[in-house]
Amino acid sequence: MSPTSQRDLGSSGSPIEDELEDAFNRMVDEGTQRLHRSWREVLVTGFFGGTEVAMGVLAYLAVLQATGNQLLAGVAFSIGFLALLLGRSELFTEGFLIPITTVAAKRASIRQLLKLWSGTLAANLAGGWVLMWLIMLAFPKLHEKAVESAGHYVTAPVSVQTVALSLLGGMAITLMTRMQHGTDSMFGKIAAAVGGAFLLAGLQMFHSILDSLLIFGAIATGTAPFGYLDWLGWFGYVIVGNVVGGLGLVTLLRLLRSKDRIKEERAEAETGGAQR
């Protein structure tokens, strides 16, 4: 179906479906604001993101310690994603779909995208490290479970399986973001957060931030048979897998689906159209 006929069928006059048009506008509006943050705002928002995910890790470890059920612990981890959603903080791997769409629409620059990514990543890790250190001080009964859970990730050799798990981890978090911006319903957004946590933590996918916090907590116990160099070697390939999974398996396909709408947005930006 041509863009012209698609416009005639919908009520928005857009070359894409009305629901996709609404989601596209939400993403560009939010992305424009996020990408124009100052360094201070990026770092503070990212630090909060790290501390909030760490609270999800605490819930995950507590339920895993009490029940031994990995899937149930994954659901408990959703507390971290709910805090991100309701607290409006930032997680590095959430920065794929919305910022990339905004840059593609020429509502922000690649330099602003790199500032968001680098600042958020560093602040996520810093905030998560601080809170995991406090959590291990406060809950010594979780030490053994933290070391065991972290060892599943950091000691895993690079293989077809671990690379696939990192690709799926990036895809899952980006899919969660896509679902949350595809609806105005808060119930729907919360359901997406719970579903994303179930997939990532419950199925033990490899996620650069979530699993790093587990590893930081394990190292903080002083009994882990691995250290920060082991974490760094693991982190290097997992973050690449997350980026490729989030961009290649979700974001680029979404951009392709909205290609005609992005062309219009770019044309408006180039001719001096008002910023959203």
PDB file of C-alpha atoms in Angstrom:
ATOM      1  CA  MET A   1       0.000   0.000   0.000  1.00  0.00           C
ATOM      2  CA  SER A   2       1.423   3.402  -0.947  1.00  0.00           C
ATOM      3  CA  PRO A   3       1.915   6.203   1.619  1.00  0.00           C
ATOM      4  CA  THR A   4      -0.758   8.223  -0.202  1.00  0.00           C
ATOM      5  CA  SER A   5      -3.433   5.574   0.190  1.00  0.00           C
ATOM      6  CA  GLN A   6      -2.354   4.995   3.795  1.00  0.00           C
ATOM      7  CA  ARG A   7      -2.994   8.683   4.510  1.00  0.00           C
ATOM      8  CA  ASP A   8      -6.503   8.365   3.094  1.00  0.00           C
ATOM      9  CA  LEU A   9      -7.331   5.425   5.364  1.00  0.00           C
ATOM     10  CA  GLY A  10      -6.190   6.973   8.647  1.00  0.00           C
ATOM     11  CA  SER A  11      -7.511   9.967  10.532  1.00  0.00           C
ATOM     12  CA  SER A  12      -4.091  11.489  11.211  1.00  0.00           C
ATOM     13  CA  GLY A  13      -3.099  12.095   7.582  1.00  0.00           C
ATOM     14  CA  SER A  14       0.138  10.205   8.259  1.00  0.00           C
ATOM     15  CA  PRO A  15       1.853   7.699   5.950  1.00  0.00           C
ATOM     16  CA  ILE A  16       1.740   5.183   8.821  1.00  0.00           C
ATOM     17  CA  GLU A  17      -1.135   3.797  10.888  1.00  0.00           C
ATOM     18  CA  ASP A  18      -2.716   6.157  13.424  1.00  0.00           C
ATOM     19  CA  GLU A  19      -1.512   4.124  16.407  1.00  0.00           C
ATOM     20  CA  LEU A  20       2.037   4.073  15.052  1.00  0.00           C
ATOM     21  CA  GLU A  21       1.802   7.809  14.426  1.00  0.00           C
ATOM     22  CA  ASP A  22       0.875   8.392  18.072  1.00  0.00           C
ATOM     23  CA  ALA A  23       3.736   6.177  19.265  1.00  0.00           C
ATOM     24  CA  PHE A  24       6.170   7.887  16.874  1.00  0.00           C
ATOM     25  CA  ASN A  25       5.229  11.333  18.163  1.00  0.00           C
ATOM     26  CA  ARG A  26       5.605  10.193  21.768  1.00  0.00           C
ATOM     27  CA  MET A  27       9.059   8.816  21.063  1.00  0.00           C
ATOM     28  CA  VAL A  28      10.299  11.918  19.225  1.00  0.00           C
ATOM     29  CA  ASP A  29       8.852  14.251  21.869  1.00  0.00           C
ATOM     30  CA  GLU A  30      10.511  12.323  24.698  1.00  0.00           C
ATOM     31  CA  GLY A  31      13.731  11.722  22.793  1.00  0.00           C
ATOM     32  CA  THR A  32      14.147  15.402  21.974  1.00  0.00           C
ATOM     33  CA  GLN A  33      13.922  16.310  25.654  1.00  0.00           C
ATOM     34  CA  ARG A  34      16.263  13.508  26.772  1.00  0.00           C
ATOM     35  CA  LEU A  35      18.924  14.276  24.168  1.00  0.00           C
ATOM     36  CA  HIS A  36      18.992  17.973  25.000  1.00  0.00           C
ATOM     37  CA  ARG A  37      19.819  17.375  28.665  1.00  0.00           C
ATOM     38  CA  SER A  38      22.929  18.962  30.148  1.00  0.00           C
ATOM     39  CA  TRP A  39      25.811  16.811  31.377  1.00  0.00           C
ATOM     40  CA  ARG A  40      24.623  17.334  34.946  1.00  0.00           C
ATOM     41  CA  GLU A  41      21.139  16.101  34.115  1.00  0.00           C
ATOM     42  CA  VAL A  42      22.464  13.098  32.186  1.00  0.00           C
ATOM     43  CA  LEU A  43      24.759  12.017  35.015  1.00  0.00           C
ATOM     44  CA  VAL A  44      22.257  12.517  37.837  1.00  0.00           C
ATOM     45  CA  THR A  45      19.460  10.763  35.941  1.00  0.00           C
ATOM     46  CA  GLY A  46      21.806   7.888  35.077  1.00  0.00           C
ATOM     47  CA  PHE A  47      23.022   7.602  38.691  1.00  0.00           C
ATOM     48  CA  PHE A  48      19.436   7.273  39.871  1.00  0.00           C
ATOM     49  CA  GLY A  49      18.876   4.647  37.175  1.00  0.00           C
ATOM     50  CA  GLY A  50      21.734   2.577  38.576  1.00  0.00           C
ATOM     51  CA  THR A  51      20.467   2.805  42.161  1.00  0.00           C
ATOM     52  CA  GLU A  52      16.935   1.895  41.136  1.00  0.00           C
ATOM     53  CA  VAL A  53      18.038  -1.159  39.177  1.00  0.00           C
ATOM     54  CA  ALA A  54      20.086  -2.168  42.236  1.00  0.00           C
ATOM     55  CA  MET A  55      16.879  -2.210  44.286  1.00  0.00           C
ATOM     56  CA  GLY A  56      15.492  -4.614  41.722  1.00  0.00           C
ATOM     57  CA  VAL A  57      18.614  -6.750  42.151  1.00  0.00           C
ATOM     58  CA  LEU A  58      17.983  -6.755  45.917  1.00  0.00           C
ATOM     59  CA  ALA A  59      14.437  -8.007  45.364  1.00  0.00           C
ATOM     60  CA  TYR A  60      15.748 -10.616  42.914  1.00  0.00           C
ATOM     61  CA  LEU A  61      18.320 -11.961  45.382  1.00  0.00           C
ATOM     62  CA  ALA A  62      15.871 -11.962  48.301  1.00  0.00           C
ATOM     63  CA  VAL A  63      13.252 -13.979  46.415  1.00  0.00           C
ATOM     64  CA  LEU A  64      15.869 -16.322  44.956  1.00  0.00           C
ATOM     65  CA  GLN A  65      17.284 -16.893  48.455  1.00  0.00           C
ATOM     66  CA  ALA A  66      13.836 -17.593  49.909  1.00  0.00           C
ATOM     67  CA  THR A  67      12.358 -19.729  47.116  1.00  0.00           C
ATOM     68  CA  GLY A  68      15.157 -20.935  44.860  1.00  0.00           C
ATOM     69  CA  ASN A  69      12.824 -20.164  41.953  1.00  0.00           C
ATOM     70  CA  GLN A  70      14.626 -18.304  39.162  1.00  0.00           C
ATOM     71  CA  LEU A  71      11.437 -17.290  37.318  1.00  0.00           C
ATOM     72  CA  LEU A  72       9.783 -15.902  40.443  1.00  0.00           C
ATOM     73  CA  ALA A  73      12.945 -13.975  41.269  1.00  0.00           C
ATOM     74  CA  GLY A  74      12.838 -12.527  37.752  1.00  0.00           C
ATOM     75  CA  VAL A  75       9.344 -11.181  38.396  1.00  0.00           C
ATOM     76  CA  ALA A  76      10.570  -9.674  41.684  1.00  0.00           C
ATOM     77  CA  PHE A  77      13.309  -7.853  39.774  1.00  0.00           C
ATOM     78  CA  SER A  78      10.579  -5.894  37.966  1.00  0.00           C
ATOM     79  CA  ILE A  79      10.659  -3.534  40.974  1.00  0.00           C
ATOM     80  CA  GLY A  80      13.768  -2.067  39.392  1.00  0.00           C
ATOM     81  CA  PHE A  81      12.107  -1.503  36.026  1.00  0.00           C
ATOM     82  CA  LEU A  82       8.994  -0.080  37.676  1.00  0.00           C
ATOM     83  CA  ALA A  83      11.198   2.397  39.542  1.00  0.00           C
ATOM     84  CA  LEU A  84      12.813   3.409  36.239  1.00  0.00           C
ATOM     85  CA  LEU A  85       9.390   3.864  34.652  1.00  0.00           C
ATOM     86  CA  LEU A  86       7.737   5.820  37.443  1.00  0.00           C
ATOM     87  CA  GLY A  87      10.841   7.711  38.581  1.00  0.00           C
ATOM     88  CA  ARG A  88      11.703   8.835  35.027  1.00  0.00           C
ATOM     89  CA  SER A  89      15.352   7.846  35.410  1.00  0.00           C
ATOM     90  CA  GLU A  90      17.602   6.449  32.684  1.00  0.00           C
ATOM     91  CA  LEU A  91      19.117   3.034  31.919  1.00  0.00           C
ATOM     92  CA  PHE A  92      21.825   2.798  29.257  1.00  0.00           C
ATOM     93  CA  THR A  93      20.173  -0.026  27.305  1.00  0.00           C
ATOM     94  CA  GLU A  94      16.872   1.876  27.221  1.00  0.00           C
ATOM     95  CA  GLY A  95      18.671   4.478  25.111  1.00  0.00           C
ATOM     96  CA  PHE A  96      18.399   2.664  21.786  1.00  0.00           C
ATOM     97  CA  LEU A  97      14.916   2.972  20.296  1.00  0.00           C
ATOM     98  CA  ILE A  98      13.864   6.464  21.384  1.00  0.00           C
ATOM     99  CA  PRO A  99      17.169   8.392  20.999  1.00  0.00           C
ATOM    100  CA  ILE A 100      18.017   6.701  17.683  1.00  0.00           C
ATOM    101  CA  THR A 101      14.552   7.532  16.325  1.00  0.00           C
ATOM    102  CA  THR A 102      15.018  11.136  17.453  1.00  0.00           C
ATOM    103  CA  VAL A 103      18.415  11.431  15.752  1.00  0.00           C
ATOM    104  CA  ALA A 104      17.037   9.803  12.579  1.00  0.00           C
ATOM    105  CA  ALA A 105      14.285  12.432  12.606  1.00  0.00           C
ATOM    106  CA  LYS A 106      16.982  15.169  12.876  1.00  0.00           C
ATOM    107  CA  ARG A 107      15.604  16.437  16.176  1.00  0.00           C
ATOM    108  CA  ALA A 108      18.986  15.870  17.837  1.00  0.00           C
ATOM    109  CA  SER A 109      22.586  15.242  16.827  1.00  0.00           C
ATOM    110  CA  ILE A 110      24.847  12.205  16.979  1.00  0.00           C
ATOM    111  CA  ARG A 111      27.040  14.133  19.420  1.00  0.00           C
ATOM    112  CA  GLN A 112      24.087  14.504  21.772  1.00  0.00           C
ATOM    113  CA  LEU A 113      23.359  10.791  21.400  1.00  0.00           C
ATOM    114  CA  LEU A 114      26.938   9.885  22.349  1.00  0.00           C
ATOM    115  CA  LYS A 115      26.744  12.198  25.366  1.00  0.00           C
ATOM    116  CA  LEU A 116      23.558  10.475  26.531  1.00  0.00           C
ATOM    117  CA  TRP A 117      25.000   6.991  26.032  1.00  0.00           C
ATOM    118  CA  SER A 118      28.412   7.586  27.619  1.00  0.00           C
ATOM    119  CA  GLY A 119      27.121   9.625  30.548  1.00  0.00           C
ATOM    120  CA  THR A 120      24.262   7.256  31.298  1.00  0.00           C
ATOM    121  CA  LEU A 121      26.454   4.160  31.099  1.00  0.00           C
ATOM    122  CA  ALA A 122      29.085   5.555  33.480  1.00  0.00           C
ATOM    123  CA  ALA A 123      26.483   6.904  35.913  1.00  0.00           C
ATOM    124  CA  ASN A 124      24.458   3.657  35.877  1.00  0.00           C
ATOM    125  CA  LEU A 125      27.539   1.682  36.867  1.00  0.00           C
ATOM    126  CA  ALA A 126      28.582   4.198  39.529  1.00  0.00           C
ATOM    127  CA  GLY A 127      25.135   4.406  41.123  1.00  0.00           C
ATOM    128  CA  GLY A 128      24.680   0.652  40.989  1.00  0.00           C
ATOM    129  CA  TRP A 129      28.126   0.027  42.533  1.00  0.00           C
ATOM    130  CA  VAL A 130      27.379   2.308  45.483  1.00  0.00           C
ATOM    131  CA  LEU A 131      24.010   0.748  46.238  1.00  0.00           C
ATOM    132  CA  MET A 132      25.185  -2.842  45.792  1.00  0.00           C
ATOM    133  CA  TRP A 133      27.987  -2.129  48.291  1.00  0.00           C
ATOM    134  CA  LEU A 134      25.382  -0.882  50.790  1.00  0.00           C
ATOM    135  CA  ILE A 135      23.097  -3.848  50.089  1.00  0.00           C
ATOM    136  CA  MET A 136      25.860  -6.346  50.790  1.00  0.00           C
ATOM    137  CA  LEU A 137      26.653  -4.550  54.063  1.00  0.00           C
ATOM    138  CA  ALA A 138      22.991  -4.595  55.068  1.00  0.00           C
ATOM    139  CA  PHE A 139      22.123  -8.156  54.031  1.00  0.00           C
ATOM    140  CA  PRO A 140      25.000 -10.562  54.778  1.00  0.00           C
ATOM    141  CA  LYS A 141      22.618 -13.510  54.360  1.00  0.00           C
ATOM    142  CA  LEU A 142      22.482 -12.711  50.637  1.00  0.00           C
ATOM    143  CA  HIS A 143      26.251 -12.954  50.125  1.00  0.00           C
ATOM    144  CA  GLU A 144      26.331 -16.589  49.088  1.00  0.00           C
ATOM    145  CA  LYS A 145      23.439 -16.178  46.657  1.00  0.00           C
ATOM    146  CA  ALA A 146      24.996 -13.032  45.182  1.00  0.00           C
ATOM    147  CA  VAL A 147      28.307 -14.797  44.513  1.00  0.00           C
ATOM    148  CA  GLU A 148      26.525 -17.816  43.034  1.00  0.00           C
ATOM    149  CA  SER A 149      24.257 -15.707  40.793  1.00  0.00           C
ATOM    150  CA  ALA A 150      27.064 -13.428  39.611  1.00  0.00           C
ATOM    151  CA  GLY A 151      29.306 -16.392  38.856  1.00  0.00           C
ATOM    152  CA  HIS A 152      26.775 -17.640  36.322  1.00  0.00           C
ATOM    153  CA  TYR A 153      27.582 -14.575  34.199  1.00  0.00           C
ATOM    154  CA  VAL A 154      31.132 -13.467  34.856  1.00  0.00           C
ATOM    155  CA  THR A 155      32.687 -16.938  34.641  1.00  0.00           C
ATOM    156  CA  ALA A 156      30.836 -17.922  31.464  1.00  0.00           C
ATOM    157  CA  PRO A 157      33.250 -18.312  28.526  1.00  0.00           C
ATOM    158  CA  VAL A 158      32.613 -16.473  25.276  1.00  0.00           C
ATOM    159  CA  SER A 159      30.594 -18.898  23.165  1.00  0.00           C
ATOM    160  CA  VAL A 160      27.747 -19.021  20.701  1.00  0.00           C
ATOM    161  CA  GLN A 161      25.359 -19.370  23.629  1.00  0.00           C
ATOM    162  CA  THR A 162      26.647 -16.403  25.637  1.00  0.00           C
ATOM    163  CA  VAL A 163      26.760 -14.145  22.588  1.00  0.00           C
ATOM    164  CA  ALA A 164      23.179 -15.171  21.759  1.00  0.00           C
ATOM    165  CA  LEU A 165      22.129 -14.426  25.354  1.00  0.00           C
ATOM    166  CA  SER A 166      23.652 -10.933  25.117  1.00  0.00           C
ATOM    167  CA  LEU A 167      21.899 -10.278  21.795  1.00  0.00           C
ATOM    168  CA  LEU A 168      18.586 -11.386  23.297  1.00  0.00           C
ATOM    169  CA  GLY A 169      19.233  -9.250  26.373  1.00  0.00           C
ATOM    170  CA  GLY A 170      19.580  -6.122  24.237  1.00  0.00           C
ATOM    171  CA  MET A 171      16.511  -7.063  22.239  1.00  0.00           C
ATOM    172  CA  ALA A 172      14.384  -7.718  25.343  1.00  0.00           C
ATOM    173  CA  ILE A 173      15.092  -4.354  26.998  1.00  0.00           C
ATOM    174  CA  THR A 174      14.507  -2.456  23.746  1.00  0.00           C
ATOM    175  CA  LEU A 175      11.296  -4.389  23.134  1.00  0.00           C
ATOM    176  CA  MET A 176      10.152  -3.387  26.614  1.00  0.00           C
ATOM    177  CA  THR A 177      10.766   0.263  25.723  1.00  0.00           C
ATOM    178  CA  ARG A 178       8.895  -0.149  22.456  1.00  0.00           C
ATOM    179  CA  MET A 179       5.881  -1.657  24.231  1.00  0.00           C
ATOM    180  CA  GLN A 180       5.812   1.077  26.860  1.00  0.00           C
ATOM    181  CA  HIS A 181       5.782   3.781  24.195  1.00  0.00           C
ATOM    182  CA  GLY A 182       3.149   1.996  22.152  1.00  0.00           C
ATOM    183  CA  THR A 183       0.446   2.729  24.720  1.00  0.00           C
ATOM    184  CA  ASP A 184      -0.912   5.568  26.880  1.00  0.00           C
ATOM    185  CA  SER A 185      -2.144   3.057  29.468  1.00  0.00           C
ATOM    186  CA  MET A 186      -0.129   3.016  32.689  1.00  0.00           C
ATOM    187  CA  PHE A 187      -1.299  -0.556  33.258  1.00  0.00           C
ATOM    188  CA  GLY A 188       0.155  -1.489  29.874  1.00  0.00           C
ATOM    189  CA  LYS A 189       3.465   0.211  30.704  1.00  0.00           C
ATOM    190  CA  ILE A 190       3.670  -1.628  34.032  1.00  0.00           C
ATOM    191  CA  ALA A 191       2.849  -4.940  32.340  1.00  0.00           C
ATOM    192  CA  ALA A 192       5.698  -4.333  29.863  1.00  0.00           C
ATOM    193  CA  ALA A 193       8.114  -3.654  32.747  1.00  0.00           C
ATOM    194  CA  VAL A 194       7.132  -6.888  34.502  1.00  0.00           C
ATOM    195  CA  GLY A 195       7.395  -8.835  31.244  1.00  0.00           C
ATOM    196  CA  GLY A 196      10.814  -7.371  30.470  1.00  0.00           C
ATOM    197  CA  ALA A 197      12.094  -8.280  33.940  1.00  0.00           C
ATOM    198  CA  PHE A 198      10.757 -11.820  33.610  1.00  0.00           C
ATOM    199  CA  LEU A 199      12.608 -12.317  30.327  1.00  0.00           C
ATOM    200  CA  LEU A 200      15.886 -10.700  31.364  1.00  0.00           C
ATOM    201  CA  ALA A 201      16.313 -11.832  34.958  1.00  0.00           C
ATOM    202  CA  GLY A 202      14.028 -14.864  35.008  1.00  0.00           C
ATOM    203  CA  LEU A 203      15.635 -16.466  31.951  1.00  0.00           C
ATOM    204  CA  GLN A 204      19.137 -15.218  32.867  1.00  0.00           C
ATOM    205  CA  MET A 205      19.785 -13.345  29.643  1.00  0.00           C
ATOM    206  CA  PHE A 206      23.041 -11.402  29.601  1.00  0.00           C
ATOM    207  CA  HIS A 207      22.479  -7.719  30.326  1.00  0.00           C
ATOM    208  CA  SER A 208      25.424  -5.358  30.691  1.00  0.00           C
ATOM    209  CA  ILE A 209      23.995  -3.220  33.536  1.00  0.00           C
ATOM    210  CA  LEU A 210      21.749  -5.618  35.461  1.00  0.00           C
ATOM    211  CA  ASP A 211      24.327  -8.395  35.623  1.00  0.00           C
ATOM    212  CA  SER A 212      27.174  -5.959  36.337  1.00  0.00           C
ATOM    213  CA  LEU A 213      25.389  -4.917  39.517  1.00  0.00           C
ATOM    214  CA  LEU A 214      25.108  -8.558  40.574  1.00  0.00           C
ATOM    215  CA  ILE A 215      28.834  -8.947  39.943  1.00  0.00           C
ATOM    216  CA  PHE A 216      29.646  -5.746  41.876  1.00  0.00           C
ATOM    217  CA  GLY A 217      27.631  -7.049  44.816  1.00  0.00           C
ATOM    218  CA  ALA A 218      29.423 -10.379  44.735  1.00  0.00           C
ATOM    219  CA  ILE A 219      32.850  -8.700  44.657  1.00  0.00           C
ATOM    220  CA  ALA A 220      31.800  -6.478  47.584  1.00  0.00           C
ATOM    221  CA  THR A 221      31.299  -9.575  49.759  1.00  0.00           C
ATOM    222  CA  GLY A 222      35.027 -10.235  49.655  1.00  0.00           C
ATOM    223  CA  THR A 223      34.453 -13.951  49.029  1.00  0.00           C
ATOM    224  CA  ALA A 224      33.968 -14.000  45.256  1.00  0.00           C
ATOM    225  CA  PRO A 225      36.507 -16.039  43.246  1.00  0.00           C
ATOM    226  CA  PHE A 226      36.551 -13.306  40.589  1.00  0.00           C
ATOM    227  CA  GLY A 227      37.336  -9.605  40.476  1.00  0.00           C
ATOM    228  CA  TYR A 228      36.956  -6.430  38.466  1.00  0.00           C
ATOM    229  CA  LEU A 229      39.258  -7.552  35.659  1.00  0.00           C
ATOM    230  CA  ASP A 230      37.066 -10.633  35.175  1.00  0.00           C
ATOM    231  CA  TRP A 231      34.024  -8.361  35.116  1.00  0.00           C
ATOM    232  CA  LEU A 232      35.648  -6.072  32.555  1.00  0.00           C
ATOM    233  CA  GLY A 233      36.394  -8.952  30.182  1.00  0.00           C
ATOM    234  CA  TRP A 234      32.809 -10.165  30.468  1.00  0.00           C
ATOM    235  CA  PHE A 235      31.359  -6.649  30.176  1.00  0.00           C
ATOM    236  CA  GLY A 236      33.268  -5.900  26.963  1.00  0.00           C
ATOM    237  CA  TYR A 237      31.534  -8.470  24.785  1.00  0.00           C
ATOM    238  CA  VAL A 238      28.157  -8.347  26.538  1.00  0.00           C
ATOM    239  CA  ILE A 239      27.698  -4.617  25.984  1.00  0.00           C
ATOM    240  CA  VAL A 240      28.477  -5.073  22.281  1.00  0.00           C
ATOM    241  CA  GLY A 241      25.908  -7.870  22.102  1.00  0.00           C
ATOM    242  CA  ASN A 242      23.301  -5.745  23.882  1.00  0.00           C
ATOM    243  CA  VAL A 243      23.848  -2.834  21.495  1.00  0.00           C
ATOM    244  CA  VAL A 244      23.683  -5.056  18.409  1.00  0.00           C
ATOM    245  CA  GLY A 245      20.588  -6.851  19.707  1.00  0.00           C
ATOM    246  CA  GLY A 246      18.770  -3.657  20.681  1.00  0.00           C
ATOM    247  CA  LEU A 247      19.648  -1.767  17.519  1.00  0.00           C
ATOM    248  CA  GLY A 248      19.596  -4.545  14.938  1.00  0.00           C
ATOM    249  CA  LEU A 249      16.703  -6.690  16.113  1.00  0.00           C
ATOM    250  CA  VAL A 250      14.284  -3.955  17.231  1.00  0.00           C
ATOM    251  CA  THR A 251      15.302  -0.345  16.554  1.00  0.00           C
ATOM    252  CA  LEU A 252      16.345  -0.576  12.898  1.00  0.00           C
ATOM    253  CA  LEU A 253      13.278  -2.631  12.031  1.00  0.00           C
ATOM    254  CA  ARG A 254      11.072  -0.042  13.712  1.00  0.00           C
ATOM    255  CA  LEU A 255      12.805   2.730  11.758  1.00  0.00           C
ATOM    256  CA  LEU A 256      12.230   0.793   8.543  1.00  0.00           C
ATOM    257  CA  ARG A 257       8.544   0.445   9.421  1.00  0.00           C
ATOM    258  CA  SER A 258       8.265   4.222   9.960  1.00  0.00           C
ATOM    259  CA  LYS A 259      10.581   5.219   7.085  1.00  0.00           C
ATOM    260  CA  ASP A 260       8.112   7.534   5.325  1.00  0.00           C
ATOM    261  CA  ARG A 261       7.170   9.279   8.561  1.00  0.00           C
ATOM    262  CA  ILE A 262      10.838   9.815   9.441  1.00  0.00           C
ATOM    263  CA  LYS A 263      11.438  11.351   6.005  1.00  0.00           C
ATOM    264  CA  GLU A 264       8.688  13.871   6.700  1.00  0.00           C
ATOM    265  CA  GLU A 265      10.131  14.704  10.129  1.00  0.00           C
ATOM    266  CA  ARG A 266      13.612  15.161   8.672  1.00  0.00           C
ATOM    267  CA  ALA A 267      12.278  17.433   5.938  1.00  0.00           C
ATOM    268  CA  GLU A 268      10.473  19.575   8.511  1.00  0.00           C
ATOM    269  CA  ALA A 269      13.633  19.822  10.646  1.00  0.00           C
ATOM    270  CA  GLU A 270      15.766  20.750   7.628  1.00  0.00           C
ATOM    271  CA  THR A 271      13.388  23.524   6.571  1.00  0.00           C
ATOM    272  CA  GLY A 272      13.438  25.047  10.045  1.00  0.00           C
ATOM    273  CA  GLY A 273      10.282  23.466  11.440  1.00  0.00           C
ATOM    274  CA  ALA A 274       9.551  24.176  15.076  1.00  0.00           C
ATOM    275  CA  GLN A 275      11.225  21.887  17.592  1.00  0.00           C
ATOM    276  CA  ARG A 276       8.846  19.553  19.391  1.00  0.00           C
TER     277      ARG A 276
END
